[in-house]
Coordinates of C-alpha atoms in Angstrom, one line a residue:
X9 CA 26.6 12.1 -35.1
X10 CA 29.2 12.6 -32.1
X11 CA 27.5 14.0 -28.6
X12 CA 29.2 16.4 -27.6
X13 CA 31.0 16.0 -24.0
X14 CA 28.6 18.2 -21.1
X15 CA 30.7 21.2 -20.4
X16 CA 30.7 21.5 -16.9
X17 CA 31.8 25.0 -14.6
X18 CA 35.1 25.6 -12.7
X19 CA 35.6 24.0 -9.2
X20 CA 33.5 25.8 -6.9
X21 CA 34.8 28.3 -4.8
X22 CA 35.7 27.0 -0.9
X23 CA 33.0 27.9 1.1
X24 CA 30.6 26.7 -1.4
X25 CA 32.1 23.4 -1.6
X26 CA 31.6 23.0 2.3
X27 CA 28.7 23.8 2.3
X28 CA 26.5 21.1 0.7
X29 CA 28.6 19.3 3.5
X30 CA 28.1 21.5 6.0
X31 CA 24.4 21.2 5.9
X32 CA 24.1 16.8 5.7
X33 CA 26.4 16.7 8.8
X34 CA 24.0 19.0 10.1
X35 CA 20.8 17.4 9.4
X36 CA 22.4 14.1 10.7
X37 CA 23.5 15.8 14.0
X38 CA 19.7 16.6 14.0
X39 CA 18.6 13.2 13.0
X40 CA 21.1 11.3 15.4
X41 CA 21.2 13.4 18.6
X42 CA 18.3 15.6 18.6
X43 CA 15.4 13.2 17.8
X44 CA 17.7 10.4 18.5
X45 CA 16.7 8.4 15.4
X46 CA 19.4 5.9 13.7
X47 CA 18.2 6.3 10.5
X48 CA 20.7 8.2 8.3
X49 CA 19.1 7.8 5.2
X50 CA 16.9 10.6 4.8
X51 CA 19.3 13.6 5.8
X52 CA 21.8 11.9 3.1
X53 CA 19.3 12.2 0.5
X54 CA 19.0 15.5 1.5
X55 CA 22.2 15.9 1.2
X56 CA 22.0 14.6 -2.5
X57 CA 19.7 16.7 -3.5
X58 CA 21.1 19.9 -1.9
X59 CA 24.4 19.1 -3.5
X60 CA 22.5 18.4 -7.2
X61 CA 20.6 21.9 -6.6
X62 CA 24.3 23.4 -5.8
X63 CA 25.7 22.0 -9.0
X64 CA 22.6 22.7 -11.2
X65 CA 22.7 26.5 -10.2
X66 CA 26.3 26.7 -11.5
X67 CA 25.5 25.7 -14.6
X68 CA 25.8 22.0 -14.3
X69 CA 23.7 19.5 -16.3
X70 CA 21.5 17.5 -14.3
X71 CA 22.0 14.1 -16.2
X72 CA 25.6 14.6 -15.8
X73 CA 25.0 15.0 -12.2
X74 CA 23.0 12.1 -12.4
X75 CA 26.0 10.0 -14.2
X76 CA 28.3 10.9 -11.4
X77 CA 26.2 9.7 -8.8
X78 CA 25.4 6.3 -11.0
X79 CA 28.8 5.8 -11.8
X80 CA 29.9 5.6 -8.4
X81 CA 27.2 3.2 -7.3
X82 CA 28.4 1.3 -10.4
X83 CA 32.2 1.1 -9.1
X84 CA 30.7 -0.3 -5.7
X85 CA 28.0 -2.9 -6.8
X86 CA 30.4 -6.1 -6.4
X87 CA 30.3 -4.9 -2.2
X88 CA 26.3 -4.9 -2.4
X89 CA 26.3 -8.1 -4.2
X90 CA 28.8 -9.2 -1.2
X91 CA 26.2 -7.9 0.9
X92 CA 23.5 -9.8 -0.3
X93 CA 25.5 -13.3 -0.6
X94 CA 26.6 -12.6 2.9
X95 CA 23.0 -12.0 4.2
X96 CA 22.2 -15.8 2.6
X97 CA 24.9 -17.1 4.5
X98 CA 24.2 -16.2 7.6
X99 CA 20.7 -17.3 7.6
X100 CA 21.6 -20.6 5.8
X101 CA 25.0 -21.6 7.8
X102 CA 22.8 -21.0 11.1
X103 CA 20.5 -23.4 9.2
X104 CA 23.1 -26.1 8.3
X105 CA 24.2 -26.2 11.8
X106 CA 28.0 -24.1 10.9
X107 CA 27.4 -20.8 13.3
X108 CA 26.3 -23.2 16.1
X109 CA 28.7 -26.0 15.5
X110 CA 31.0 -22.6 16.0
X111 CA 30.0 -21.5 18.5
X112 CA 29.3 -24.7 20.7
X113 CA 33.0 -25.7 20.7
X114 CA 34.1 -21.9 21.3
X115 CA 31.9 -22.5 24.1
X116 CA 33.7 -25.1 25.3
X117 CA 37.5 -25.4 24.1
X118 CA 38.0 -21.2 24.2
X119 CA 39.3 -19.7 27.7
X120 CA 37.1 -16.6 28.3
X121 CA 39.7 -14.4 29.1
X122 CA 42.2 -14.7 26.0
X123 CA 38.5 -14.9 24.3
X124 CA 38.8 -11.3 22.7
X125 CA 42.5 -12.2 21.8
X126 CA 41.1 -15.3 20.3
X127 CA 38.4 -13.5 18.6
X128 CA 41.1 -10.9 16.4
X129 CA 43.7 -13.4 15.6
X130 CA 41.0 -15.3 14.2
X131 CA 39.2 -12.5 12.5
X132 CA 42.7 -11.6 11.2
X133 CA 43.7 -14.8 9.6
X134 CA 40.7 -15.1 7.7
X135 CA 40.3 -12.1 6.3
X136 CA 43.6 -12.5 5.2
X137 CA 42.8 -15.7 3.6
X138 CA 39.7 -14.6 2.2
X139 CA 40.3 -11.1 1.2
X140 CA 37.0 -9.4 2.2
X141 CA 36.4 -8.1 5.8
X142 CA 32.5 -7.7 5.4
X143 CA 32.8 -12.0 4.5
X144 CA 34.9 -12.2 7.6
X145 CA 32.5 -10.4 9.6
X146 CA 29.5 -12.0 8.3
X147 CA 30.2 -15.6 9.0
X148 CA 33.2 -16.2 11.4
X149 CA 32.3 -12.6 13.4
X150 CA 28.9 -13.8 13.6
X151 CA 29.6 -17.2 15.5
X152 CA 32.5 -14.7 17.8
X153 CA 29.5 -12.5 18.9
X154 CA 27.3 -15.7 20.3
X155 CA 30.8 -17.6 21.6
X156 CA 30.9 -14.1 23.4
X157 CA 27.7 -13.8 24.6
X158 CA 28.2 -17.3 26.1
X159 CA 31.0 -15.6 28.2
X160 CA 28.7 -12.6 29.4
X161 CA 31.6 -10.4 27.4
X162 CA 29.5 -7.2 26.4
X163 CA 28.5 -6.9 22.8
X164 CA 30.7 -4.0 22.0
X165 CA 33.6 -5.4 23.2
X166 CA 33.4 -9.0 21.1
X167 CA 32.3 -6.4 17.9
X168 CA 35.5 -4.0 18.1
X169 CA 37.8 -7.7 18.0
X170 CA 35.9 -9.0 15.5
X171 CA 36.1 -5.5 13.5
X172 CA 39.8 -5.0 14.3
X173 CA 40.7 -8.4 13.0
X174 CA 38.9 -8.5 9.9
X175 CA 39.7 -4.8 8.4
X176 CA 43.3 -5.6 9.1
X177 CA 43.5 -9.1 7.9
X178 CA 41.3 -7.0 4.7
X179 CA 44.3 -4.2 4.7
X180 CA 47.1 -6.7 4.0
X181 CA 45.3 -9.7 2.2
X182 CA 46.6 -9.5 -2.0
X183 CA 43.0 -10.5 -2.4
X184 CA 41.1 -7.4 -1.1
X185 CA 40.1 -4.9 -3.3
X186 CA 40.7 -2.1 -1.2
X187 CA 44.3 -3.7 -0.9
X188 CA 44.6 -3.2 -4.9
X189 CA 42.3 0.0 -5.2
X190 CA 45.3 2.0 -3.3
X191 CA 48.4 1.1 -4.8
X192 CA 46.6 0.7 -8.1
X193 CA 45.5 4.9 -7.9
X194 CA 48.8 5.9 -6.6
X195 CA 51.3 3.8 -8.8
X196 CA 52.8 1.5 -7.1
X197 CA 53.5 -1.9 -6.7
X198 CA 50.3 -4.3 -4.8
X199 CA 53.5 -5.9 -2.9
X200 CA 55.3 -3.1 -1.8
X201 CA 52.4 -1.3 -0.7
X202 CA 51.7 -4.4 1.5
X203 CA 54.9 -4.5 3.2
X204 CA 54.7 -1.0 3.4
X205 CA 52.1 -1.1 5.5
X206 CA 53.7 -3.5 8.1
X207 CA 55.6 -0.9 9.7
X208 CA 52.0 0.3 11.3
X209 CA 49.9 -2.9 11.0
X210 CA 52.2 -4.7 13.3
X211 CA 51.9 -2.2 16.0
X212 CA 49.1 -1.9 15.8
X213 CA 47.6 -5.0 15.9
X214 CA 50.1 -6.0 18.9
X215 CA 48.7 -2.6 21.1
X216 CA 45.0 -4.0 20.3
X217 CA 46.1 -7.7 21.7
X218 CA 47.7 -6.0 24.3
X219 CA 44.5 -4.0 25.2
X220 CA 42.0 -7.4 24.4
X221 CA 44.1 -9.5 26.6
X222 CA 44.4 -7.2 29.8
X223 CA 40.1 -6.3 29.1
X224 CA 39.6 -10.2 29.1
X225 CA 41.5 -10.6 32.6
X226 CA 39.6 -7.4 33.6
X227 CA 35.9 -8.2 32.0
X228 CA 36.0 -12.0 33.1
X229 CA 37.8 -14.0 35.9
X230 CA 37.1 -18.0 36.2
X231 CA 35.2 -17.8 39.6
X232 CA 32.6 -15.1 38.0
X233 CA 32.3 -17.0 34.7
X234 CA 28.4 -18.4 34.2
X235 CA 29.3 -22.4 33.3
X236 CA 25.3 -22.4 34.3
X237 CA 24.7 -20.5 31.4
X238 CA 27.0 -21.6 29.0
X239 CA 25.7 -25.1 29.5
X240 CA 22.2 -23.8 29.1
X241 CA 23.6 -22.8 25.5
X242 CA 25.7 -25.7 24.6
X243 CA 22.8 -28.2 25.7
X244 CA 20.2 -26.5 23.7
X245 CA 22.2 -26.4 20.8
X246 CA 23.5 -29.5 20.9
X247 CA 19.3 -30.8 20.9
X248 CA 18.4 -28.6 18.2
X249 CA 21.0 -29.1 15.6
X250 CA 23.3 -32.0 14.6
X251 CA 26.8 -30.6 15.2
X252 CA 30.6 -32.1 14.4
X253 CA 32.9 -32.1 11.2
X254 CA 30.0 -32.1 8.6
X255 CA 28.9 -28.7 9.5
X256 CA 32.1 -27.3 9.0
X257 CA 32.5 -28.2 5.4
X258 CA 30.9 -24.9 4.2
X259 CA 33.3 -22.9 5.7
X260 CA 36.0 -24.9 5.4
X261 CA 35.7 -24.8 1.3
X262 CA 35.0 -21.1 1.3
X263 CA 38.3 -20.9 3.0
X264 CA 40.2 -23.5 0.3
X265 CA 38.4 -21.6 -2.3
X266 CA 40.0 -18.0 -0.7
X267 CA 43.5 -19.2 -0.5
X268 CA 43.3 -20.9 -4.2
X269 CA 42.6 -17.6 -5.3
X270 CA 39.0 -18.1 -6.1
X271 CA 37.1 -15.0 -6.9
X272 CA 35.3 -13.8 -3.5
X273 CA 31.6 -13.7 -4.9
X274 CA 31.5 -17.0 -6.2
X275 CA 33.5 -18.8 -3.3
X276 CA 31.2 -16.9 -1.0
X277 CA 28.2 -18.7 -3.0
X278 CA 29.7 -21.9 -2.9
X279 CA 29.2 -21.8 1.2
X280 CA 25.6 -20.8 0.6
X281 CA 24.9 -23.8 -1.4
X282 CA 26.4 -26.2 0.5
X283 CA 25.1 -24.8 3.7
X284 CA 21.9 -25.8 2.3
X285 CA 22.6 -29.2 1.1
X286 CA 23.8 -30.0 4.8
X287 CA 21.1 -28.1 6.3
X288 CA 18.8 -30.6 4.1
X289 CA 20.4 -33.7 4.5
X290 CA 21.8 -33.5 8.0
X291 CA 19.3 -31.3 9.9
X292 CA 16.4 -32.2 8.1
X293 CA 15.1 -28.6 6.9
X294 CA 13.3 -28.8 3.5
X295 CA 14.1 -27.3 0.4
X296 CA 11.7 -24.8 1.1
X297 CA 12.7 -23.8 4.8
X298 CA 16.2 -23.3 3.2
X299 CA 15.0 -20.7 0.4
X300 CA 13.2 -18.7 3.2
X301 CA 16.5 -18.7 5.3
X302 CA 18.2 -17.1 2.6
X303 CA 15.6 -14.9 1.9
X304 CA 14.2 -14.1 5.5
X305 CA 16.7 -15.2 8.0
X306 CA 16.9 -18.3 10.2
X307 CA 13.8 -18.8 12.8
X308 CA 14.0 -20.9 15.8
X309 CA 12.2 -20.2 19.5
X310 CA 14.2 -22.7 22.1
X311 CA 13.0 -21.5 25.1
X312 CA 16.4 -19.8 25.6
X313 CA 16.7 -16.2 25.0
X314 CA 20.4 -15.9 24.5
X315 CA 19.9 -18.5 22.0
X316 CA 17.0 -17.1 20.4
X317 CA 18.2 -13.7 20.0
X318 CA 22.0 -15.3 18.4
X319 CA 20.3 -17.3 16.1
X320 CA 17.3 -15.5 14.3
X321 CA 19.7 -13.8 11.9
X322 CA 20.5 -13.7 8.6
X323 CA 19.1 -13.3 5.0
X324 CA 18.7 -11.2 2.5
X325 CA 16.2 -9.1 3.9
X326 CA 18.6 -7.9 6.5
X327 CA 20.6 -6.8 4.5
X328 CA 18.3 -4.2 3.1
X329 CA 18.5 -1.5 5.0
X330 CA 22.2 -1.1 4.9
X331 CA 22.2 -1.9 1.4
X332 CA 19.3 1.2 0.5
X333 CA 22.1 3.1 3.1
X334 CA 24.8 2.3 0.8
X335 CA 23.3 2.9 -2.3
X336 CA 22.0 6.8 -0.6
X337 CA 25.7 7.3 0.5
X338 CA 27.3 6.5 -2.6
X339 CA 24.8 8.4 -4.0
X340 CA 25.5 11.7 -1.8
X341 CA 29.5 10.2 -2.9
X342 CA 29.1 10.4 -6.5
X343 CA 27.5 13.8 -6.8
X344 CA 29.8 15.4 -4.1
X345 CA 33.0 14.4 -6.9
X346 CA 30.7 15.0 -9.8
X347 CA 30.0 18.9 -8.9
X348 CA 33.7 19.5 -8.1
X349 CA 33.6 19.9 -4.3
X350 CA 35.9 17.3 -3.4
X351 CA 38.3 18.2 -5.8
X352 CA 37.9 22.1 -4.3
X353 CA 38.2 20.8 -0.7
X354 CA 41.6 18.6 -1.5
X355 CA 42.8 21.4 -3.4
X356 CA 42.4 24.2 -0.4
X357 CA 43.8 21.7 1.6
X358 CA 47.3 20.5 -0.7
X359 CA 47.7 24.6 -1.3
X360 CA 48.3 25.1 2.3
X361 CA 50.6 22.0 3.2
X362 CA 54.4 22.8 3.9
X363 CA 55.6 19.7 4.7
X364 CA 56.0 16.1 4.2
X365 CA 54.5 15.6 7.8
X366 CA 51.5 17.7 6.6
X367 CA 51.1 16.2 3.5
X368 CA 50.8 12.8 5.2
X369 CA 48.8 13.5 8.0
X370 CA 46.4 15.8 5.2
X371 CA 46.2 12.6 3.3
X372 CA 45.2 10.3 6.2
X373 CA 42.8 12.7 7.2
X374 CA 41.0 13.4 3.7
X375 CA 40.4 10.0 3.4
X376 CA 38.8 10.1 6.9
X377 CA 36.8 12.7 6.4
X378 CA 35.9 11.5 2.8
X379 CA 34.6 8.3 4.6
X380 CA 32.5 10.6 6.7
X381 CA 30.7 13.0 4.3
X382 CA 30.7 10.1 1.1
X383 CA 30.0 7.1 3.6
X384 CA 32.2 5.0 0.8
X385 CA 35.3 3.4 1.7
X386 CA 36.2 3.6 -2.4
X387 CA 36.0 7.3 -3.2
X388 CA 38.1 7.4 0.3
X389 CA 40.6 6.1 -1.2
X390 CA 40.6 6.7 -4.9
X391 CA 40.0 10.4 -4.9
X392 CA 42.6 11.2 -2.5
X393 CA 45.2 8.9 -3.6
X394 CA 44.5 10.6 -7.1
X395 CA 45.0 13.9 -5.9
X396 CA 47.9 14.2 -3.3
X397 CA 49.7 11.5 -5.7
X398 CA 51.7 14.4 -7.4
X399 CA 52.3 16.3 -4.2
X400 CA 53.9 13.5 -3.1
X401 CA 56.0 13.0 -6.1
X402 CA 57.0 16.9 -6.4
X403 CA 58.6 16.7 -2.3
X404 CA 60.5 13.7 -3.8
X405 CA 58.7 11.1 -1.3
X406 CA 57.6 7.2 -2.8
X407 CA 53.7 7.6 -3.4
X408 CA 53.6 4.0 -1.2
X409 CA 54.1 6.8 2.1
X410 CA 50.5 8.0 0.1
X411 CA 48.8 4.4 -0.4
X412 CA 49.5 3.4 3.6
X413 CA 48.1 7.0 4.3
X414 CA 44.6 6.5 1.9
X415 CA 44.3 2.4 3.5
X416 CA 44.2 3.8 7.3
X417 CA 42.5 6.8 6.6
X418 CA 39.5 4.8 4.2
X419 CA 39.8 0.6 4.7
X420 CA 40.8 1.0 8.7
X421 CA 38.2 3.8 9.2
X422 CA 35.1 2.6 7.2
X423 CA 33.4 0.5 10.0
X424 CA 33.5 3.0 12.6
X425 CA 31.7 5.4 10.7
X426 CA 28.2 4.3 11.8
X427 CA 27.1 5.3 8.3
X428 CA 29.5 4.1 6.2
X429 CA 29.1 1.4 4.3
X430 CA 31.4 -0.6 6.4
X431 CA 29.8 0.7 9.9
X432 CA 26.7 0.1 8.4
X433 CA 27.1 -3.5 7.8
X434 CA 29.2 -4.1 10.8
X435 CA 26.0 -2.8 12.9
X436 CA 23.8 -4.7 10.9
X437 CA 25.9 -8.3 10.4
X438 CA 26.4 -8.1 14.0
X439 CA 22.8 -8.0 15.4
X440 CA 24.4 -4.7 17.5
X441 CA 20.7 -3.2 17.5
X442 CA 21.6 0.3 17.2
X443 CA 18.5 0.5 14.7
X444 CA 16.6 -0.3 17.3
X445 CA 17.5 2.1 19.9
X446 CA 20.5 -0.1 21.8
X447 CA 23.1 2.8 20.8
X448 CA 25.6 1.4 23.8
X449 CA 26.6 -1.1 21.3
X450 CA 28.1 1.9 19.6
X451 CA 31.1 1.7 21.6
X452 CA 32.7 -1.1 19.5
X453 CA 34.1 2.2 17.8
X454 CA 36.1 3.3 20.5
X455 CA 37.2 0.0 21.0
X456 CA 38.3 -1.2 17.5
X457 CA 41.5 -0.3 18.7
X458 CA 43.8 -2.0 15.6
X459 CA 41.7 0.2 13.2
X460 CA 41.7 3.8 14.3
X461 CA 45.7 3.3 16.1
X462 CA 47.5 2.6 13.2
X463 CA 46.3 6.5 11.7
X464 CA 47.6 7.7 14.7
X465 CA 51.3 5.3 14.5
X466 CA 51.5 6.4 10.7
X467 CA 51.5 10.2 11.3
X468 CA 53.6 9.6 14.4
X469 CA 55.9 8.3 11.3
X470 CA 55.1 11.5 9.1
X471 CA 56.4 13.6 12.0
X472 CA 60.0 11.6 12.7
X473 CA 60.6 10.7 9.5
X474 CA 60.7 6.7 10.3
X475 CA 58.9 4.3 7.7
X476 CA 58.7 7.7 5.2
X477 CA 60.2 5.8 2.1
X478 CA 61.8 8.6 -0.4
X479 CA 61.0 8.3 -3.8
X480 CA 63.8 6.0 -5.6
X481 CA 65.3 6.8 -9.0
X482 CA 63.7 3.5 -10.6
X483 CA 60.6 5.4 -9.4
X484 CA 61.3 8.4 -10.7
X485 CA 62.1 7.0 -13.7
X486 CA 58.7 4.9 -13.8
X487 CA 57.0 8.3 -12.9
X488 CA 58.5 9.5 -16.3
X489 CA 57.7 6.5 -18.5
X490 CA 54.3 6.9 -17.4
X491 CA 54.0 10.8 -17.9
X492 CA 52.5 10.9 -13.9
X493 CA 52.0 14.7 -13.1
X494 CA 54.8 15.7 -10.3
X495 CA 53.7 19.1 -8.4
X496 CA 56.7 21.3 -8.7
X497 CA 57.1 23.4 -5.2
X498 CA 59.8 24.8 -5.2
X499 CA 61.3 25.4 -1.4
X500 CA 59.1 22.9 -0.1
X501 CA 60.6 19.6 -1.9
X502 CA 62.2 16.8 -0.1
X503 CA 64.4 18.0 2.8
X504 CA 61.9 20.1 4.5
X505 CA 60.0 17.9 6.7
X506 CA 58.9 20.1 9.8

């Protein structure tokens, strides 16, 4: 017997499609500023529910509700198992002696004031090579943040580097997912919506260097720099762990793996076992002790708070609360697009749009604000990209000018959305402590400066018309072939752009 396919009501009307939104940010604002508790979780499952109960009283089926939300975590599960690999390697690279081998020779070969420089070239490059910014942020980002505190360079400041390196590095690398979900949802080429995205990436990453080199001159001067400290870390790392080539081999093959085109999960994996064979053979941890690192994090007390508090990361088990956060958000995600208010909201919003500047700057700001309220970089930029895609088309403009717009308005904004699932695991990866109470550290948003400039460079685009590819007639032709829906509106096609 055939089931028959849940009928399911009209888009809801505007104000009701706000509203279940309204009322999270609200209970968040309460959560956040009023009781000033960092623990989003609750008010999104309120959120959840409210928007379930909004969906249910228009006639909606619960268990197709239920499916939406589901289906969404299902898209996202290969980032939680990232998540969880990444937890492992933290606590088992600290273990094999990688993160301090990393952070020793920082210590010593890097000059403190090109150190935030340093810091997002280096982010940059492997993220490129690896093709996952959380993976970046995880292992290389983690060594940054103790090279940094080395230097006295405030947490925040070392965190917005490390976060501007690796999202962009994720942005352009052929290996992200994000990278492919965008052109794949807008219908374009993976290639042409890289170099695309130059015309904003490069400006942006050269303002951030600009910004990082003149705050290292600024935050650190030669005379001021602590060499007693620093050689308070470097000795008591050099006595604890056996450092030099061999630790390096982890990372080093995750890398070879990366740019051989190895799938991420699996190449990630690789540096967790090996961490642990070296952290067996060459520093002498047992089988055992390796399992709990994994599991529970690396331990050590040295005597030496700043490296105490660098090296008792890691594990699983820190990953859990932004994984439970994930799963909540994409949660709150799923049901939000299941019960139609998404859709409503992009709707109200492509109705009123008059222009191609609009339409862009609409697009970069949906997927923003889709970050916020769904706290999932891949509804950001899949449900946008799938609606504006035939606006675009109908004012005669190349849907790439769509794909840049959904990658800086989801990929580039995710980790500076506390809640996110990128700010999430950016807070938690780092050791910034904003769980605990230390909400200063919250200023790596602000000063993520590669991520949240090039929105502002690409609407500065929309508005003169620069880098605003029109659509060509091989693209036309391939909008045909493939039957893509192209908005027809009339006055307001190509040739009106103010």
């Amino acid at each position: 017997m055939t089931e028959t396919p849940p009928t399911r009501p009209g888009l809801p009307p505007l104000w009701l499609a706000l509203l279940p939104i309204v009322l999270t940010l609200g209970l968040l604002a309460l959560q956040l500023f009023y009781y000033g508790d960092f623990t989003p979780h609750i008010p999104l499952i309120l959120g959840l529910a409210i928007t379930g109960l909004l969906g249910v009283l228009r006639g909606q089926g619960w268990m197709d509700i239920r499916e939406g939300v589901f289906h969404v975590i299902h898209v996202s599960m290969p980032s939680l198992s990232v998540l969880i690999v990444v937890g492992m390697i933290i606590g088992v690279w600290i273990a094999s002696g990688t993160v301090p081998t990393l952070i020793y020779y920082g210590l010593t070969l890097l000059n403190p004031q090109i150190f935030l420089v340093a810091a997002m070239v280096l982010c940059a490059v492997v993220s490129l090579s690896l093709g996952t910014s959380w993976g970046t942020v995880g292992t290389v980002g983690v060594a940054l943040m103790g090279i940094g505190a080395g230097f006295g360079i405030p947490a925040y400041w070392t965190a917005g580097a490390v976060v501007s390196g690796a999202f962009f590095g994720d942005k352009i690398s052929p290996l992200s997912d994000t990278t492919n979900l965008a052109p794949a949802v807008t219908g374009v080429n993976i290639f042409d919506h890289i170099r695309n995205m130059l015309p904003t990436t490069v400006p942006a990453m050269l303002i951030a260097l600009v910004i990082y080199f003149i705050a290292g001159t600024w935050l650190i001067s030669p005379a001021e720099t602590s060499m007693a400290r620093i050689d308070a870390i470097t000795d008591t790392l050099a006595a604890q762990f056996t450092l030099g080539w061999v630790p390096m081999i982890p990372a080093l093959v995750v890398i070879v793996l990366a740019v051989t085109r190895r799938p991420p999960l699996p190449s990630l994996f690789a540096g967790v076992l090996l961490g642990g064979i070296i952290a067996i053979f060459l520093q002498g941890a047992g089988l055992h002790d390796v399992f709990t690192y994994a599991q529970s994090g690396y331990a050590i007390e040295t005597g030496v708070a700043d490296i105490d508090s660098l090296l008792n990361a890691g594990g699983i088990q820190s990953m859990m609360w932004t994984i439970s956060l994930m799963l909540i958000a994409l949660g709150f995600g799923g049901a939000l697009e299941r019960t139609g208010c998404l859709e409503a909201i992009i709707n109200a919003i492509i109705s009123r749009v008059k222009s191609f500047t609009a339409v862009q700057s609409s697009a970069i700001a949906t997927a923003f604000a889709t970050n916020v309220v769904a706290g999932d970089p891949y509804i950001s930029i899949a449900l946008p990209g799938r609606m504006y895609a035939p606006l675009y088309r109908g004012m005669g403009y190349s849907t790439l000018n769509l794909s840049r717009a959904v990658e800086e308005g989801g990929t580039l904004m995710s980790p500076l959305i506390p809640w996110n699932a990128g700010g999430a695991f950016v807070i938690t990866a780092l050791s910034l402590g904003v769980m605990d109470g230390n909400l200063t550290n919250l200023l790596y948003i602000p000063l993520a400066f590669a991520c949240w400039t090039a929105p502002l460079i690409g609407i500065l685009y929309a508005v003169t018309g620069w880098f605003s590819p029109q659509a060509t007639d091989a693209e036309r032709r391939e909008w045909d072939r493939q039957n893509e829906d192209v908005l027809d509106l009339g006055d307001h096609a190509l040739g009106e752009n103010a």
